[in-house]
Amino acid sequence: MSFPSWLSQLYRGLSRPIRRTTQPIWGSLYRSLVQSSQRRNPEFSSFAVRTNTCGELRSSHLGQEVTLCGWIQYRRQNTFLVLRDFHGLVQVVIPQDEKMPTGEIEIKVKTAELLNACKKLPFEIKDFMKKTEALRLQYRYLDLRSFQMQYNLRLRSQMVMKMREYLCNLHGFVDIETPTLFKRTPGGAKEFLVPSREPGKFYSLPQSPQQFKQLLMVGGLDRYFQVARCYRDEGSRPDRQPEFTQIDIEMSFVDQTGIQSLIEGLLQYSWPNDKDPVVVPFPTVTFTEALATYGTDKPDTRFGMKIIDISDVFRNTEIGFLQDVLSKPHGTVKAICIPEGAKYLKRKDIESIRKFAADHFNQEILPVFLNANRNWNSPVASFIMESQRLELIRLMDTQEEDVVLLTAGEHNKACSLLGKLRLECADLLETRGMVLRDPTLFSFLWVVDFPLFLPKEENPRELESAHHPFTAPHPSDIHLLYTEPKKARSQHYDLVLNGNEIGGGSIRIHNAELQRYILATLLKEDVKMLSHLLQALDYGAPPHGGIALGLDRLICLVTGSPSIRDVIAFPKSFRGHDLMSNAPDSIPSEELKPYHIRVSWPTDSKAERAH
């Protein structure tokens, strides 16, 4: 019989040995992943017509009759075949250039049954083959056959299972599903609307189960957990999707330290065996410290280049613009040191950095070479006195080829700018060959003591919640709610991994009167929208708190994937489209009538549709 390429096959045969034992990288990945769950030795062929997977046969199976199912990876002369499934490869006859972990055996075919034919593939199912992301998403069911996607999704499954074990079996959490159809929540991200058959009334898809999990605490469930689907009507980014998954947790009678300890134990328990163990407890910094040191509330602590306050060095300076900045209430002079910047950065890089600062922050960046004999377009360098230069060298701990980037301005603005440049310069240095951020290192960090409120961008005189309106104020700052609410800190905590926020939570407000005051008086929200929650808090709500871990982002970092789309089976594109099914799609007008909806097309769209 002839064998067209990429056929699903069923093989029955006897295994016999050959000499080939070299193992490829993906084989090691699969072995480590499978071995990580060997406590119960999962049976991959139960309830199936096969007796074994392609990846598990070894010399210990010699003489056994086996039934295998899979796809043809290679064929030659319609006789020599390599069969592939999710677990690995097995050879009927090994091609000379092929190596696989099952290389000790080959299958002597007794019968072969053709299960299905296959058209010419739009791309080869090989990880090293370059494919555009659009093509991968269009044919996602084929892309899922790749070893990397198989590894990512199976690792995700195993980590979630271990999380369930830890929470439910070891710590008494209850896995509870909450509704997907809900009502609009004030504040926060934009929500997707779902029409109902009642004129003018809509459901909303929840951006998180926040209210439900608090109501479960009022209901006495004590410890809630859910692998929750959440929705936000926002633009898609490499680390965002319109629909995403979070590990959602809530506990009664707990404080911030208790939640943090729980999450550290959860990650330690569920961490893959092929990675370095998670070391607990995680370090903690306050929001104020994170901003002052790293210029962001989600710092990557795998490398240095910390922000240094050098204001005192220039208190008596003759440099005019520095005098002006330091004479203002929140004026400051800050700097970061770029290691070996004189060696790795080019003049055009410095100019690009200065342009970025001017365009995005309306700030001036001054490069200063304290040790090297060059200062590219830096008017301040010639005005720095020798005593100031020596003090800067001491404070910045500079070496011969280092470059100092200096800026002056309002504290938060100067720190934010240098925080951006810290990451930009790290990227530049690494593209030029320097290793700053160890890709095998996982650097966890808790960030705490966030402000409770922030001024609204559109109207700075009004307040909005920095986290969400159910976050409790810091116990020491409750009095500030009635005098200076902008200064109040919250009991909000974020978990950061390698510069990415992977979790966020808070201790909640469990007092109905305080919750009503914050909503109505401080945030100017319509409390009628949350009357059900306020009523529930009035019936003896226990103190409670929780957290949500972004599962997609966490798995993305663990697997080293460039995008969360690489750890989701069927993700949306950058614009939020499903390229495989062409969703979202238009609906005939007659199907919209029961929902009392009529589409009003923009003028230019009508013209396009007419053509």
Coordinates of C-alpha atoms in Angstrom, one line a residue:
M1 CA 0.0 0.0 0.0
S2 CA 1.1 3.6 -0.5
F3 CA 1.6 6.0 2.4
P4 CA 0.7 9.7 1.7
S5 CA 2.5 11.9 4.1
W6 CA 0.8 13.0 7.4
L7 CA -1.7 10.1 7.7
S8 CA -3.2 9.0 10.9
Q9 CA -2.0 5.4 11.3
L10 CA -2.7 2.4 13.5
Y11 CA 0.2 0.0 13.8
R12 CA 0.4 -3.5 15.2
G13 CA 3.8 -5.1 15.4
L14 CA 6.7 -6.6 17.3
S15 CA 9.4 -4.4 18.7
R16 CA 13.0 -5.3 17.9
P17 CA 16.3 -3.5 18.9
I18 CA 18.6 -1.3 16.9
R19 CA 21.6 0.8 17.8
R20 CA 20.5 4.4 18.2
T21 CA 20.3 6.2 21.6
T22 CA 21.0 9.9 21.1
Q23 CA 18.2 12.1 22.4
P24 CA 17.0 15.5 21.1
I25 CA 16.2 18.5 23.4
W26 CA 12.5 18.0 23.1
G27 CA 12.8 14.5 24.3
S28 CA 14.5 15.7 27.5
L29 CA 11.7 18.3 27.9
Y30 CA 9.0 15.6 27.6
R31 CA 10.8 13.2 29.9
S32 CA 11.2 15.8 32.6
L33 CA 7.6 16.8 32.3
V34 CA 6.2 13.3 32.4
Q35 CA 8.6 12.3 35.2
S36 CA 7.4 15.2 37.3
S37 CA 4.1 13.5 37.7
Q38 CA 5.4 9.9 38.1
R39 CA 4.1 9.5 41.6
R40 CA 0.9 8.0 40.2
N41 CA 2.3 6.8 36.8
P42 CA -0.4 8.2 34.6
E43 CA -1.8 5.7 32.0
F44 CA -1.8 7.5 28.7
S45 CA -3.4 4.6 26.8
S46 CA -6.3 3.8 29.0
F47 CA -9.7 3.7 27.3
A48 CA -8.0 4.0 23.8
V49 CA -7.4 1.5 21.0
R50 CA -3.6 1.8 21.3
T51 CA -1.6 -0.2 23.8
N52 CA 1.3 2.3 24.1
T53 CA 2.2 5.8 23.0
C54 CA 5.0 6.4 20.5
G55 CA 7.2 8.0 23.0
E56 CA 7.3 5.4 25.7
L57 CA 8.7 2.3 24.0
R58 CA 12.1 1.2 25.1
S59 CA 14.3 -2.0 25.1
S60 CA 12.2 -3.3 28.1
H61 CA 9.3 -3.7 25.6
L62 CA 11.2 -6.1 23.4
G63 CA 9.1 -9.0 22.1
Q64 CA 5.8 -7.4 23.1
E65 CA 3.0 -6.9 20.6
V66 CA 1.9 -3.3 20.6
T67 CA -0.8 -1.1 19.0
L68 CA 0.2 2.4 18.2
C69 CA -1.7 5.4 16.8
G70 CA -0.3 8.6 15.4
W71 CA 0.8 10.7 12.5
I72 CA 3.6 10.0 10.0
Q73 CA 6.5 12.3 10.7
Y74 CA 8.7 11.1 7.9
R75 CA 8.3 8.5 5.1
R76 CA 10.8 7.2 2.5
Q77 CA 10.0 4.8 -0.4
N78 CA 6.6 4.2 1.2
T79 CA 8.2 1.7 3.5
F80 CA 10.4 3.4 6.0
L81 CA 8.3 5.5 8.5
V82 CA 8.6 7.5 11.7
L83 CA 5.4 7.7 13.7
R84 CA 4.6 10.6 16.0
D85 CA 2.1 11.3 18.7
F86 CA 1.9 13.8 21.6
H87 CA 4.4 11.8 23.6
G88 CA 7.2 11.4 21.0
L89 CA 8.5 9.5 18.0
V90 CA 9.0 5.9 17.2
Q91 CA 10.7 4.3 14.2
V92 CA 9.6 1.7 11.8
V93 CA 13.0 2.1 10.2
I94 CA 15.2 5.0 11.3
P95 CA 16.3 7.6 8.7
Q96 CA 20.0 8.1 8.9
D97 CA 19.7 11.7 10.2
E98 CA 16.9 11.1 12.7
K99 CA 17.5 10.6 16.5
M100 CA 14.9 9.9 19.1
P101 CA 14.6 8.6 22.7
T102 CA 12.9 5.4 21.4
G103 CA 16.0 4.7 19.3
E104 CA 16.7 1.5 21.1
I105 CA 13.7 -0.2 19.3
E106 CA 11.9 -0.1 16.0
I107 CA 8.5 -1.5 15.1
K108 CA 8.3 -4.6 12.8
V109 CA 5.0 -4.0 11.1
K110 CA 2.5 -6.8 11.1
T111 CA -0.5 -4.7 9.9
A112 CA -1.1 -1.0 9.1
E113 CA -4.5 0.5 8.8
L114 CA -5.1 3.8 7.1
L115 CA -7.3 5.9 9.5
N116 CA -7.6 9.1 7.5
A117 CA -6.0 11.0 4.6
C118 CA -4.4 14.4 4.9
K119 CA -4.1 17.4 2.5
K120 CA -0.9 19.2 1.9
L121 CA -0.1 21.0 5.2
P122 CA 0.1 24.9 5.2
F123 CA 3.3 24.5 7.2
E124 CA 5.5 21.6 8.6
I125 CA 4.9 20.5 12.1
K126 CA 8.4 21.3 13.3
D127 CA 9.3 23.7 16.0
F128 CA 12.3 25.0 14.1
M129 CA 10.3 25.9 11.1
K130 CA 9.5 29.7 10.9
K131 CA 5.8 30.5 10.8
T132 CA 4.0 33.7 11.2
E133 CA 1.8 34.0 14.2
A134 CA -1.2 34.8 12.0
L135 CA -0.7 31.5 10.1
R136 CA -0.3 29.6 13.4
L137 CA -3.6 31.0 14.7
Q138 CA -5.4 30.4 11.4
Y139 CA -4.5 26.7 11.6
R140 CA -4.3 26.5 15.4
Y141 CA -5.4 22.8 15.4
L142 CA -2.2 22.0 13.4
D143 CA 0.0 24.3 15.4
L144 CA -1.1 22.4 18.6
R145 CA 0.7 19.3 17.2
S146 CA 4.1 21.0 17.7
F147 CA 6.2 19.7 20.6
Q148 CA 6.5 23.1 22.1
M149 CA 2.7 23.7 22.2
Q150 CA 2.2 20.2 23.6
Y151 CA 4.8 20.9 26.3
N152 CA 3.3 24.2 27.2
L153 CA -0.3 23.0 27.5
R154 CA 0.6 19.8 29.4
L155 CA 2.8 21.8 31.8
R156 CA -0.1 24.2 32.3
S157 CA -2.4 21.2 33.1
Q158 CA 0.0 19.7 35.5
M159 CA 0.6 22.9 37.4
V160 CA -3.1 23.6 37.7
M161 CA -3.7 20.0 39.0
K162 CA -1.0 20.5 41.6
M163 CA -2.6 23.8 42.6
R164 CA -5.9 22.0 43.1
E165 CA -4.2 19.4 45.3
Y166 CA -2.5 22.1 47.4
L167 CA -5.6 24.2 47.9
C168 CA -8.4 21.6 48.1
N169 CA -6.7 18.5 49.5
L170 CA -4.1 20.1 51.8
H171 CA -5.7 23.3 52.9
G172 CA -9.5 22.8 52.7
F173 CA -10.4 25.2 49.9
V174 CA -13.7 24.7 48.1
D175 CA -13.7 24.8 44.3
I176 CA -16.8 26.8 43.4
E177 CA -18.0 28.0 39.9
T178 CA -19.4 31.6 39.8
P179 CA -21.7 33.0 37.1
T180 CA -20.5 34.3 33.8
L181 CA -23.6 36.5 33.1
F182 CA -23.6 39.3 35.7
K183 CA -24.3 43.0 35.8
R184 CA -22.0 46.0 35.1
T185 CA -19.5 46.8 37.9
P186 CA -18.6 50.5 38.6
G187 CA -15.0 51.5 37.9
G188 CA -12.3 49.2 36.6
A189 CA -11.8 47.9 33.1
K190 CA -14.3 48.0 30.3
E191 CA -16.7 45.0 30.3
F192 CA -18.2 43.0 27.5
L193 CA -22.0 43.4 27.2
V194 CA -24.4 40.6 26.5
P195 CA -27.9 41.6 25.3
S196 CA -31.0 40.2 27.0
R197 CA -34.5 39.8 25.7
E198 CA -35.7 42.7 27.9
P199 CA -35.5 46.0 26.0
G200 CA -32.5 48.1 27.0
K201 CA -31.2 45.6 29.6
F202 CA -27.8 43.9 29.3
Y203 CA -25.7 41.4 31.1
S204 CA -21.9 42.0 31.6
L205 CA -19.2 39.4 31.4
P206 CA -17.3 39.7 34.7
Q207 CA -13.7 41.0 34.7
S208 CA -13.2 38.9 37.8
P209 CA -15.4 37.0 40.3
Q210 CA -14.7 39.7 42.9
Q211 CA -18.2 40.3 44.2
F212 CA -19.1 36.6 44.2
K213 CA -16.1 35.5 46.1
Q214 CA -16.8 38.1 48.8
L215 CA -20.4 37.0 49.0
L216 CA -19.2 33.4 49.4
M217 CA -17.3 34.6 52.5
V218 CA -20.5 36.2 53.8
G219 CA -22.1 32.8 53.2
G220 CA -19.7 31.0 55.4
L221 CA -17.7 29.0 52.8
D222 CA -14.5 30.2 54.5
R223 CA -12.1 29.2 51.8
Y224 CA -12.9 29.6 48.1
F225 CA -10.9 28.7 45.0
Q226 CA -11.7 28.7 41.3
V227 CA -9.8 28.4 37.9
A228 CA -11.9 31.4 36.7
R229 CA -12.5 32.7 33.2
C230 CA -12.5 36.5 33.1
Y231 CA -13.2 39.1 30.4
R232 CA -12.0 42.6 29.7
D233 CA -12.9 44.6 26.6
E234 CA -9.4 46.0 26.2
G235 CA -6.9 46.0 23.4
S236 CA -4.8 42.8 23.2
R237 CA -1.1 43.0 24.1
P238 CA 1.6 40.3 24.3
D239 CA 0.6 39.8 27.9
R240 CA -3.1 40.4 27.6
Q241 CA -6.2 38.7 26.1
P242 CA -9.8 39.8 26.0
E243 CA -10.6 36.5 27.8
F244 CA -8.1 35.1 30.3
T245 CA -7.8 32.7 33.2
Q246 CA -6.9 33.4 36.8
I247 CA -6.4 31.3 39.9
D248 CA -9.0 33.0 42.1
I249 CA -8.7 32.7 45.9
E250 CA -10.6 34.2 48.9
M251 CA -10.3 33.4 52.6
S252 CA -12.1 34.5 55.7
F253 CA -10.4 35.5 59.0
V254 CA -7.0 36.1 57.3
D255 CA -4.5 39.0 57.1
Q256 CA -2.1 40.0 54.4
T257 CA 0.7 37.9 55.7
G258 CA -1.5 34.8 55.6
I259 CA -2.4 35.3 52.0
Q260 CA 1.2 35.9 51.1
S261 CA 2.3 32.7 52.9
L262 CA -0.4 30.7 51.2
I263 CA 0.6 31.8 47.7
E264 CA 4.3 31.2 48.3
G265 CA 3.5 27.6 49.4
L266 CA 1.1 27.2 46.4
L267 CA 3.8 28.1 43.9
Q268 CA 6.5 26.1 45.7
Y269 CA 4.2 23.0 45.6
S270 CA 3.1 23.3 42.0
W271 CA 6.4 24.4 40.5
P272 CA 7.8 22.1 37.7
N273 CA 10.4 19.7 38.7
D274 CA 12.6 20.6 35.8
K275 CA 13.1 24.1 37.1
D276 CA 15.1 25.4 40.0
P277 CA 13.1 25.1 43.2
V278 CA 11.1 28.1 44.4
V279 CA 12.8 29.7 47.5
V280 CA 10.5 31.2 50.1
P281 CA 9.7 33.6 51.6
F282 CA 9.7 36.1 48.7
P283 CA 11.3 39.5 49.4
T284 CA 8.9 42.4 49.9
V285 CA 9.2 46.1 49.0
T286 CA 6.7 48.9 49.5
F287 CA 5.2 50.7 46.5
T288 CA 7.1 53.8 47.4
E289 CA 10.4 51.9 47.6
A290 CA 9.8 50.2 44.3
L291 CA 9.1 53.4 42.5
A292 CA 12.1 55.2 44.0
T293 CA 14.5 52.3 43.3
Y294 CA 13.2 50.8 40.0
G295 CA 10.9 53.5 38.6
T296 CA 8.0 51.0 38.5
D297 CA 5.6 49.0 40.7
K298 CA 6.6 45.8 39.0
P299 CA 10.4 45.8 39.0
D300 CA 12.6 43.1 37.4
T301 CA 15.0 42.4 40.2
R302 CA 17.2 40.0 38.2
F303 CA 19.7 42.8 37.5
G304 CA 20.9 46.0 39.1
M305 CA 21.0 49.5 37.5
K306 CA 19.0 50.9 40.4
I307 CA 17.9 54.5 40.5
I308 CA 20.1 56.6 42.8
D309 CA 19.1 60.0 44.3
I310 CA 22.0 62.4 43.7
S311 CA 20.3 65.6 44.7
D312 CA 22.7 66.3 47.6
V313 CA 25.6 66.2 45.2
F314 CA 24.2 69.2 43.4
R315 CA 22.8 71.3 46.3
N316 CA 25.4 74.0 45.7
T317 CA 25.7 73.5 42.0
E318 CA 26.2 76.4 39.5
I319 CA 24.3 74.5 36.8
G320 CA 21.2 76.7 36.3
F321 CA 18.5 74.1 35.4
L322 CA 19.5 71.9 38.3
Q323 CA 19.2 74.8 40.7
D324 CA 15.7 75.5 39.3
V325 CA 14.6 71.9 39.8
L326 CA 16.0 71.6 43.3
S327 CA 14.4 74.8 44.4
K328 CA 10.9 73.3 43.9
P329 CA 9.1 71.3 46.6
H330 CA 9.4 67.8 45.0
G331 CA 12.4 68.6 42.8
T332 CA 15.1 66.0 42.6
V333 CA 18.1 64.8 40.6
K334 CA 18.2 61.1 39.9
A335 CA 20.6 58.8 37.9
I336 CA 21.2 55.2 36.8
C337 CA 24.5 53.6 35.9
I338 CA 24.7 51.7 32.6
P339 CA 27.5 49.1 33.1
E340 CA 30.0 49.3 30.3
G341 CA 27.8 51.7 28.5
A342 CA 30.8 53.4 26.8
K343 CA 31.7 50.0 25.3
Y344 CA 28.2 48.8 24.2
L345 CA 26.2 51.9 23.5
K346 CA 26.6 53.9 20.4
R347 CA 26.2 57.7 19.9
K348 CA 22.9 57.0 18.1
D349 CA 21.6 55.0 21.1
I350 CA 22.3 57.9 23.4
E351 CA 20.4 60.3 21.0
S352 CA 17.5 57.8 20.8
I353 CA 17.4 57.7 24.6
R354 CA 17.3 61.5 24.9
K355 CA 14.6 61.8 22.2
F356 CA 12.5 59.2 24.1
A357 CA 12.8 61.2 27.3
A358 CA 11.8 64.4 25.6
D359 CA 8.9 63.0 23.6
H360 CA 7.3 60.8 26.3
F361 CA 8.2 62.6 29.5
N362 CA 9.1 66.1 28.5
Q363 CA 12.4 65.5 30.4
E364 CA 16.0 66.0 29.6
I365 CA 18.4 63.1 29.9
L366 CA 22.1 63.8 30.3
P367 CA 24.7 61.1 29.7
V368 CA 27.8 61.5 31.9
F369 CA 31.0 59.5 31.5
L370 CA 32.6 59.9 34.9
N371 CA 35.6 57.7 34.3
A372 CA 36.0 57.6 30.5
N373 CA 37.3 60.5 28.5
R374 CA 34.2 61.2 26.4
N375 CA 30.9 63.1 26.9
W376 CA 28.6 62.9 23.9
N377 CA 26.6 66.1 23.6
S378 CA 26.4 66.5 27.4
P379 CA 26.5 70.2 28.3
V380 CA 26.4 69.4 32.0
A381 CA 29.7 67.4 32.0
S382 CA 32.0 70.4 31.8
F383 CA 30.3 72.1 34.8
I384 CA 30.7 69.1 37.2
M385 CA 33.4 70.0 39.7
E386 CA 36.0 67.4 40.6
S387 CA 34.6 67.0 44.1
Q388 CA 31.1 66.3 42.6
R389 CA 32.6 63.9 40.1
L390 CA 34.3 61.9 42.9
E391 CA 31.2 61.9 45.0
L392 CA 29.1 60.6 42.0
I393 CA 31.7 57.8 41.4
R394 CA 31.3 56.8 45.0
L395 CA 27.5 56.9 45.1
M396 CA 27.0 55.3 41.7
D397 CA 29.9 52.8 42.2
T398 CA 30.9 53.4 38.6
Q399 CA 33.7 51.5 36.7
E400 CA 35.9 52.7 33.8
E401 CA 33.5 52.1 30.9
D402 CA 30.2 52.9 32.7
V403 CA 27.8 55.6 31.6
V404 CA 25.6 57.6 34.0
L405 CA 22.2 58.8 32.8
L406 CA 21.1 61.8 34.8
T407 CA 17.8 63.6 34.9
A408 CA 16.2 66.2 37.1
G409 CA 12.5 66.9 37.8
E410 CA 9.6 66.0 40.0
H411 CA 10.3 62.8 42.0
N412 CA 7.7 60.5 40.5
K413 CA 8.2 61.7 36.9
A414 CA 12.0 61.4 37.1
C415 CA 11.8 57.9 38.6
S416 CA 9.3 56.7 36.0
L417 CA 11.5 57.9 33.2
L418 CA 14.6 56.2 34.6
G419 CA 12.6 53.1 35.2
K420 CA 11.7 52.9 31.5
L421 CA 15.3 53.7 30.4
R422 CA 16.6 51.0 32.8
L423 CA 14.6 48.4 30.9
E424 CA 15.4 49.9 27.5
C425 CA 19.1 50.0 28.2
A426 CA 19.0 46.4 29.5
D427 CA 17.5 45.3 26.2
L428 CA 20.1 47.3 24.2
L429 CA 23.0 45.8 26.2
E430 CA 21.7 42.3 25.8
T431 CA 21.3 42.7 22.0
R432 CA 25.0 43.7 22.0
G433 CA 26.1 40.5 23.8
M434 CA 26.0 41.4 27.5
V435 CA 24.1 39.0 29.8
L436 CA 22.1 40.9 32.4
R437 CA 19.0 38.9 33.0
D438 CA 19.4 35.2 33.6
P439 CA 16.6 33.5 31.6
T440 CA 16.7 30.5 34.0
L441 CA 16.2 32.7 37.1
F442 CA 12.8 33.3 38.6
S443 CA 12.9 36.4 40.8
F444 CA 9.7 36.8 42.8
L445 CA 8.8 40.0 44.7
W446 CA 5.9 41.2 46.8
V447 CA 5.0 44.9 46.4
V448 CA 2.8 46.3 49.2
D449 CA 1.5 49.5 50.7
F450 CA 0.0 50.9 47.5
P451 CA -2.0 54.1 47.6
L452 CA -5.7 53.5 48.2
F453 CA -6.7 56.1 45.6
L454 CA -5.3 57.9 42.6
P455 CA -6.4 61.1 40.9
K456 CA -8.5 60.5 37.8
E457 CA -6.6 61.3 34.6
E458 CA -9.5 63.2 33.1
N459 CA -10.2 65.1 36.3
P460 CA -7.3 65.1 38.8
R461 CA -9.6 66.6 41.5
E462 CA -11.6 63.4 41.6
L463 CA -10.5 60.1 42.9
E464 CA -10.5 56.5 41.6
S465 CA -9.5 53.3 43.2
A466 CA -5.9 52.3 42.7
H467 CA -6.9 48.6 42.9
H468 CA -10.7 48.3 43.2
P469 CA -13.3 49.9 45.4
F470 CA -13.5 46.9 47.7
T471 CA -9.9 47.2 49.0
A472 CA -9.6 47.9 52.6
P473 CA -7.5 50.9 53.8
H474 CA -4.3 50.4 55.8
P475 CA -5.3 50.2 59.5
S476 CA -3.0 53.1 60.3
D477 CA -4.5 55.3 57.6
I478 CA -8.3 54.9 58.2
H479 CA -8.5 58.4 59.8
L480 CA -7.1 59.9 56.5
L481 CA -10.2 58.8 54.7
Y482 CA -12.1 61.7 56.3
T483 CA -9.3 64.3 56.1
E484 CA -6.7 63.6 53.3
P485 CA -7.9 60.5 51.4
K486 CA -5.2 60.9 48.8
K487 CA -2.6 60.0 51.4
A488 CA -4.3 56.8 52.6
R489 CA -2.5 53.6 51.9
S490 CA -4.3 50.3 51.1
Q491 CA -4.0 46.7 52.1
H492 CA -3.3 45.8 48.5
Y493 CA -0.4 43.6 47.5
D494 CA 1.0 42.5 44.1
L495 CA 3.1 39.6 43.3
V496 CA 5.8 40.3 40.6
L497 CA 7.9 37.8 38.7
N498 CA 10.8 39.0 36.5
G499 CA 9.2 42.4 36.0
N500 CA 5.7 41.1 35.3
E501 CA 2.7 41.3 37.6
I502 CA 1.5 37.8 38.0
G503 CA -0.9 38.3 40.9
G504 CA -2.8 41.0 42.8
G505 CA -5.1 41.0 45.8
S506 CA -6.1 42.8 48.9
I507 CA -7.8 42.6 52.3
R508 CA -11.4 43.6 51.6
I509 CA -13.7 46.1 53.3
H510 CA -16.1 44.0 55.4
N511 CA -17.9 46.9 57.1
A512 CA -21.0 48.1 55.1
E513 CA -20.8 51.6 56.5
L514 CA -17.2 52.1 55.5
Q515 CA -17.8 50.5 52.0
R516 CA -20.8 52.8 51.4
Y517 CA -18.8 55.9 52.4
I518 CA -15.9 55.1 50.1
L519 CA -18.3 54.3 47.2
A520 CA -20.6 57.2 47.5
T521 CA -18.6 60.0 49.2
L522 CA -15.1 59.5 47.9
L523 CA -15.5 57.8 44.5
K524 CA -18.9 59.4 43.6
E525 CA -20.3 56.0 42.5
D526 CA -23.9 55.0 42.4
V527 CA -24.3 52.7 45.4
K528 CA -27.6 51.3 43.9
M529 CA -25.5 49.2 41.5
L530 CA -23.9 47.5 44.5
S531 CA -26.9 47.3 46.8
H532 CA -26.7 43.5 47.0
L533 CA -23.1 43.6 48.2
L534 CA -23.7 46.4 50.7
Q535 CA -26.7 44.5 52.1
A536 CA -24.7 41.3 52.4
L537 CA -22.0 43.1 54.4
D538 CA -24.6 44.3 56.8
Y539 CA -25.4 40.7 57.8
G540 CA -22.2 39.9 59.8
A541 CA -19.6 39.7 57.0
P542 CA -16.3 38.2 58.4
P543 CA -13.0 39.9 57.8
H544 CA -11.7 38.4 54.5
G545 CA -9.1 38.9 51.8
G546 CA -7.9 37.2 48.7
I547 CA -5.8 37.2 45.5
A548 CA -5.9 36.3 41.9
L549 CA -2.9 34.8 40.0
G550 CA -2.8 35.4 36.2
L551 CA -2.5 31.8 35.0
D552 CA -1.7 32.6 31.4
R553 CA 1.1 35.1 32.3
L554 CA 2.5 32.7 34.9
I555 CA 2.8 29.8 32.5
C556 CA 4.2 32.1 29.8
L557 CA 7.0 33.0 32.1
V558 CA 7.6 29.5 33.4
T559 CA 7.9 28.1 29.8
G560 CA 9.9 31.1 28.5
S561 CA 7.3 31.8 25.8
P562 CA 7.4 35.1 24.0
S563 CA 3.6 35.6 24.4
I564 CA 0.7 34.3 26.5
R565 CA -0.8 33.2 23.2
D566 CA 1.7 30.4 23.2
V567 CA 0.3 28.9 26.4
I568 CA -3.4 29.2 25.5
A569 CA -5.0 26.5 23.3
F570 CA -7.2 28.8 21.3
P571 CA -6.1 32.5 21.9
K572 CA -7.3 35.6 20.2
S573 CA -5.1 37.7 17.9
F574 CA -3.5 41.0 18.7
R575 CA -6.7 42.7 17.7
G576 CA -8.9 40.3 19.7
H577 CA -10.0 38.2 16.7
D578 CA -10.2 34.5 16.3
L579 CA -8.3 34.0 13.0
M580 CA -9.4 30.3 12.8
S581 CA -13.2 30.9 13.0
N582 CA -13.2 34.6 12.0
A583 CA -14.9 35.6 15.2
P584 CA -16.4 38.1 16.0
D585 CA -18.8 37.8 13.1
S586 CA -21.9 39.7 11.9
I587 CA -25.4 38.6 12.9
P588 CA -28.5 38.8 10.5
S589 CA -30.8 41.6 11.5
E590 CA -33.7 39.2 12.1
E591 CA -31.7 37.4 14.8
L592 CA -31.1 40.7 16.6
K593 CA -34.8 41.6 16.8
P594 CA -35.5 39.5 20.0
Y595 CA -32.8 41.5 21.7
H596 CA -34.2 44.9 20.6
I597 CA -31.0 45.8 18.9
R598 CA -30.4 47.4 15.5
V599 CA -27.0 48.0 14.1
S600 CA -26.2 51.5 13.0
W601 CA -23.4 51.5 10.4
P602 CA -21.0 54.4 10.1
T603 CA -21.2 56.2 6.8
D604 CA -17.8 55.0 5.5
S605 CA -18.7 51.4 6.6
K606 CA -21.9 51.6 4.5
A607 CA -19.9 52.6 1.4
E608 CA -17.4 49.8 2.0
R609 CA -20.2 47.2 2.4
A610 CA -21.9 48.5 -0.8
H611 CA -18.8 47.6 -2.7

